[in-house]
Amino acid sequence: MTANINDERGAGFRFSHIGLCVSDIKRAVTFYRDGLGFTEGIARPITNDHRDLIGVDDGVDLRGSTQYLRLDGLLLELIELESPESIPASAHAVRPMHHRGMTHLSLHVNDIDTAIETLTTHGGTYLEQTRLDIKWPESSAVVLFCLDPDGNRVELMHFTNEVDFG
């Protein structure tokens, strides 16, 4: 592995992955693999050896699994806990984006309407009220949000011309 050349401290920080706790790993894999085009990587069990890492008490029987998925350079770790059972972020509402923490996963798409249809077919929910048509001097875009089966926001972006956000 090579160090991050922009890291003057020499620690070698590099992006690794994003972890996402889900209620049903098979359903989530179907959404991210079949709906968004991720490819499956390795799967690993979660055991009592992971108590301190996960942050559960010694008396709790820790059981679960992880499944890694990749899209382009992004590695996504889906985490399902059987014990203790995962806690829903909200039972009835979409998590507002002004709450601190990860707000969304964003993906470029070639065809916004086909992407919506594909995601809803694979367990996602299209949030129609979020659709925004943008006109900039260098490009125009359609940006909107869908939800994965656990209510996590997935942003879909379609640009007429490539835009460099970096």
mmCIF file of C-alpha atoms in Angstrom:
data_model
loop_
_atom_site.group_PDB
_atom_site.id
_atom_site.type_symbol
_atom_site.label_atom_id
_atom_site.label_comp_id
_atom_site.label_asym_id
_atom_site.label_seq_id
_atom_site.Cartn_x
_atom_site.Cartn_y
_atom_site.Cartn_z
ATOM 1 C CA MET A 1 0.000 0.000 0.000
ATOM 2 C CA THR A 2 1.182 3.487 -0.773
ATOM 3 C CA ALA A 3 0.900 6.482 1.520
ATOM 4 C CA ASN A 4 -1.294 9.437 0.694
ATOM 5 C CA ILE A 5 1.161 11.937 -0.831
ATOM 6 C CA ASN A 6 -0.985 14.817 0.435
ATOM 7 C CA ASP A 7 -0.561 13.696 4.041
ATOM 8 C CA GLU A 8 2.324 15.785 5.365
ATOM 9 C CA ARG A 9 2.193 14.021 8.747
ATOM 10 C CA GLY A 10 3.247 10.728 7.179
ATOM 11 C CA ALA A 11 0.306 8.775 8.589
ATOM 12 C CA GLY A 12 -0.714 7.624 5.106
ATOM 13 C CA PHE A 13 -4.472 8.257 5.303
ATOM 14 C CA ARG A 14 -6.394 6.707 2.405
ATOM 15 C CA PHE A 15 -10.090 6.099 1.925
ATOM 16 C CA SER A 16 -11.066 2.569 2.956
ATOM 17 C CA HIS A 17 -14.836 2.053 3.004
ATOM 18 C CA ILE A 18 -18.244 3.183 4.275
ATOM 19 C CA GLY A 19 -20.119 1.000 6.770
ATOM 20 C CA LEU A 20 -23.903 0.868 6.758
ATOM 21 C CA CYS A 21 -25.958 -1.003 9.370
ATOM 22 C CA VAL A 22 -28.982 -2.683 7.762
ATOM 23 C CA SER A 23 -31.925 -4.702 9.063
ATOM 24 C CA ASP A 24 -31.796 -7.439 6.400
ATOM 25 C CA ILE A 25 -28.474 -8.015 4.639
ATOM 26 C CA LYS A 26 -29.963 -10.112 1.819
ATOM 27 C CA ARG A 27 -32.526 -7.419 1.021
ATOM 28 C CA ALA A 28 -29.807 -4.724 1.162
ATOM 29 C CA VAL A 29 -27.496 -6.739 -1.125
ATOM 30 C CA THR A 30 -30.334 -7.076 -3.631
ATOM 31 C CA PHE A 31 -30.862 -3.297 -3.581
ATOM 32 C CA TYR A 32 -27.197 -2.294 -3.846
ATOM 33 C CA ARG A 33 -26.115 -5.094 -6.223
ATOM 34 C CA ASP A 34 -29.131 -5.467 -8.500
ATOM 35 C CA GLY A 35 -30.473 -1.928 -8.156
ATOM 36 C CA LEU A 36 -27.285 0.159 -8.084
ATOM 37 C CA GLY A 37 -24.814 -2.148 -9.825
ATOM 38 C CA PHE A 38 -22.419 -2.877 -6.946
ATOM 39 C CA THR A 39 -20.477 -6.138 -7.147
ATOM 40 C CA GLU A 40 -20.211 -8.498 -4.195
ATOM 41 C CA GLY A 41 -16.943 -8.866 -2.366
ATOM 42 C CA ILE A 42 -16.147 -10.849 0.741
ATOM 43 C CA ALA A 43 -18.596 -11.633 3.533
ATOM 44 C CA ARG A 44 -17.500 -12.031 7.138
ATOM 45 C CA PRO A 45 -19.206 -13.112 10.369
ATOM 46 C CA ILE A 46 -19.477 -10.786 13.359
ATOM 47 C CA THR A 47 -18.757 -12.607 16.622
ATOM 48 C CA ASN A 48 -18.176 -11.911 20.312
ATOM 49 C CA ASP A 49 -14.541 -11.149 19.404
ATOM 50 C CA HIS A 50 -15.842 -7.876 17.914
ATOM 51 C CA ARG A 51 -17.620 -6.594 21.088
ATOM 52 C CA ASP A 52 -15.216 -3.731 21.805
ATOM 53 C CA LEU A 53 -15.015 -2.730 18.146
ATOM 54 C CA ILE A 54 -18.813 -2.672 17.748
ATOM 55 C CA GLY A 55 -19.348 -1.152 21.195
ATOM 56 C CA VAL A 56 -21.552 -3.711 22.962
ATOM 57 C CA ASP A 57 -21.316 -4.856 26.586
ATOM 58 C CA ASP A 58 -19.513 -8.057 27.603
ATOM 59 C CA GLY A 59 -22.765 -9.759 28.630
ATOM 60 C CA VAL A 60 -24.305 -9.402 25.174
ATOM 61 C CA ASP A 61 -24.055 -12.300 22.727
ATOM 62 C CA LEU A 62 -22.815 -10.550 19.574
ATOM 63 C CA ARG A 63 -23.809 -12.225 16.308
ATOM 64 C CA GLY A 64 -24.121 -10.878 12.799
ATOM 65 C CA SER A 65 -22.496 -10.609 9.411
ATOM 66 C CA THR A 66 -20.951 -8.176 6.986
ATOM 67 C CA GLN A 67 -20.987 -8.096 3.208
ATOM 68 C CA TYR A 68 -18.642 -5.884 1.212
ATOM 69 C CA LEU A 69 -19.808 -4.422 -2.094
ATOM 70 C CA ARG A 70 -17.849 -2.362 -4.614
ATOM 71 C CA LEU A 71 -18.824 0.230 -7.219
ATOM 72 C CA ASP A 72 -16.057 2.018 -9.078
ATOM 73 C CA GLY A 73 -13.627 3.025 -6.296
ATOM 74 C CA LEU A 74 -16.214 2.907 -3.493
ATOM 75 C CA LEU A 75 -16.244 0.022 -1.011
ATOM 76 C CA LEU A 76 -19.477 -0.336 0.982
ATOM 77 C CA GLU A 77 -19.700 -2.600 4.042
ATOM 78 C CA LEU A 78 -23.228 -3.745 4.852
ATOM 79 C CA ILE A 79 -23.549 -4.772 8.513
ATOM 80 C CA GLU A 80 -26.432 -6.850 9.887
ATOM 81 C CA LEU A 81 -26.613 -7.587 13.610
ATOM 82 C CA GLU A 82 -28.750 -10.500 14.741
ATOM 83 C CA SER A 83 -27.831 -9.925 18.392
ATOM 84 C CA PRO A 84 -28.176 -7.326 19.667
ATOM 85 C CA GLU A 85 -30.809 -6.386 17.138
ATOM 86 C CA SER A 86 -30.076 -3.165 15.232
ATOM 87 C CA ILE A 87 -32.155 -0.126 16.119
ATOM 88 C CA PRO A 88 -34.022 1.674 13.331
ATOM 89 C CA ALA A 89 -32.883 5.262 12.806
ATOM 90 C CA SER A 90 -36.525 6.347 12.802
ATOM 91 C CA ALA A 91 -39.650 4.274 12.774
ATOM 92 C CA HIS A 92 -41.779 6.608 10.668
ATOM 93 C CA ALA A 93 -39.747 9.392 9.103
ATOM 94 C CA VAL A 94 -36.902 9.967 6.684
ATOM 95 C CA ARG A 95 -33.867 11.209 8.631
ATOM 96 C CA PRO A 96 -33.568 14.952 7.981
ATOM 97 C CA MET A 97 -30.361 16.019 6.263
ATOM 98 C CA HIS A 98 -29.726 18.759 8.809
ATOM 99 C CA HIS A 99 -29.064 16.073 11.478
ATOM 100 C CA ARG A 100 -25.361 15.441 12.027
ATOM 101 C CA GLY A 101 -23.862 12.266 10.612
ATOM 102 C CA MET A 102 -23.769 10.690 7.188
ATOM 103 C CA THR A 103 -26.557 12.201 5.115
ATOM 104 C CA HIS A 104 -26.464 10.244 1.854
ATOM 105 C CA LEU A 105 -24.632 8.168 -0.723
ATOM 106 C CA SER A 106 -24.483 9.901 -4.123
ATOM 107 C CA LEU A 107 -24.195 8.256 -7.537
ATOM 108 C CA HIS A 108 -24.010 9.546 -11.103
ATOM 109 C CA VAL A 109 -26.489 7.888 -13.473
ATOM 110 C CA ASN A 110 -26.846 7.870 -17.260
ATOM 111 C CA ASP A 111 -30.661 7.857 -17.287
ATOM 112 C CA ILE A 112 -32.484 9.217 -14.241
ATOM 113 C CA ASP A 113 -35.895 7.681 -15.012
ATOM 114 C CA THR A 114 -34.459 4.221 -15.688
ATOM 115 C CA ALA A 115 -32.457 4.499 -12.450
ATOM 116 C CA ILE A 116 -35.611 5.335 -10.464
ATOM 117 C CA GLU A 117 -37.478 2.399 -11.996
ATOM 118 C CA THR A 118 -34.582 0.018 -11.294
ATOM 119 C CA LEU A 119 -34.268 1.108 -7.660
ATOM 120 C CA THR A 120 -37.967 0.915 -6.899
ATOM 121 C CA THR A 121 -38.056 -2.564 -8.468
ATOM 122 C CA HIS A 122 -35.304 -3.646 -6.052
ATOM 123 C CA GLY A 123 -36.810 -2.334 -2.816
ATOM 124 C CA GLY A 124 -36.038 1.390 -2.983
ATOM 125 C CA THR A 125 -38.429 4.309 -2.600
ATOM 126 C CA TYR A 126 -38.335 7.361 -4.885
ATOM 127 C CA LEU A 127 -38.844 10.664 -3.031
ATOM 128 C CA GLU A 128 -40.599 12.628 -5.803
ATOM 129 C CA GLN A 129 -40.613 15.896 -3.844
ATOM 130 C CA THR A 130 -36.790 15.967 -3.872
ATOM 131 C CA ARG A 131 -36.410 16.118 -7.658
ATOM 132 C CA LEU A 132 -34.502 19.243 -8.654
ATOM 133 C CA ASP A 133 -33.712 20.405 -12.198
ATOM 134 C CA ILE A 134 -30.545 22.528 -12.143
ATOM 135 C CA LYS A 135 -29.233 24.846 -14.861
ATOM 136 C CA TRP A 136 -25.618 25.986 -14.496
ATOM 137 C CA PRO A 137 -23.511 27.761 -17.137
ATOM 138 C CA GLU A 138 -21.359 24.649 -17.708
ATOM 139 C CA SER A 139 -24.063 21.976 -17.379
ATOM 140 C CA SER A 140 -27.609 21.137 -16.460
ATOM 141 C CA ALA A 141 -28.580 18.385 -14.070
ATOM 142 C CA VAL A 142 -31.376 16.419 -12.501
ATOM 143 C CA VAL A 143 -30.747 15.557 -8.851
ATOM 144 C CA LEU A 144 -33.068 13.587 -6.570
ATOM 145 C CA PHE A 145 -33.170 11.220 -3.632
ATOM 146 C CA CYS A 146 -34.328 7.653 -3.226
ATOM 147 C CA LEU A 147 -34.294 5.561 -0.064
ATOM 148 C CA ASP A 148 -32.745 2.131 0.300
ATOM 149 C CA PRO A 149 -34.880 -0.555 2.029
ATOM 150 C CA ASP A 150 -33.755 0.726 5.472
ATOM 151 C CA GLY A 151 -34.489 4.386 4.752
ATOM 152 C CA ASN A 152 -30.933 5.546 3.958
ATOM 153 C CA ARG A 153 -30.805 8.314 1.360
ATOM 154 C CA VAL A 154 -29.278 7.572 -2.038
ATOM 155 C CA GLU A 155 -28.817 10.612 -4.259
ATOM 156 C CA LEU A 156 -29.036 10.134 -8.022
ATOM 157 C CA MET A 157 -27.393 12.759 -10.229
ATOM 158 C CA HIS A 158 -27.567 13.090 -14.013
ATOM 159 C CA PHE A 159 -25.489 15.820 -15.676
ATOM 160 C CA THR A 160 -25.593 16.825 -19.347
ATOM 161 C CA ASN A 161 -21.853 17.648 -19.108
ATOM 162 C CA GLU A 162 -19.285 16.373 -16.614
ATOM 163 C CA VAL A 163 -18.866 18.703 -13.625
ATOM 164 C CA ASP A 164 -15.689 18.682 -11.528
ATOM 165 C CA PHE A 165 -16.640 19.127 -7.848
ATOM 166 C CA GLY A 166 -13.041 18.763 -6.698
#
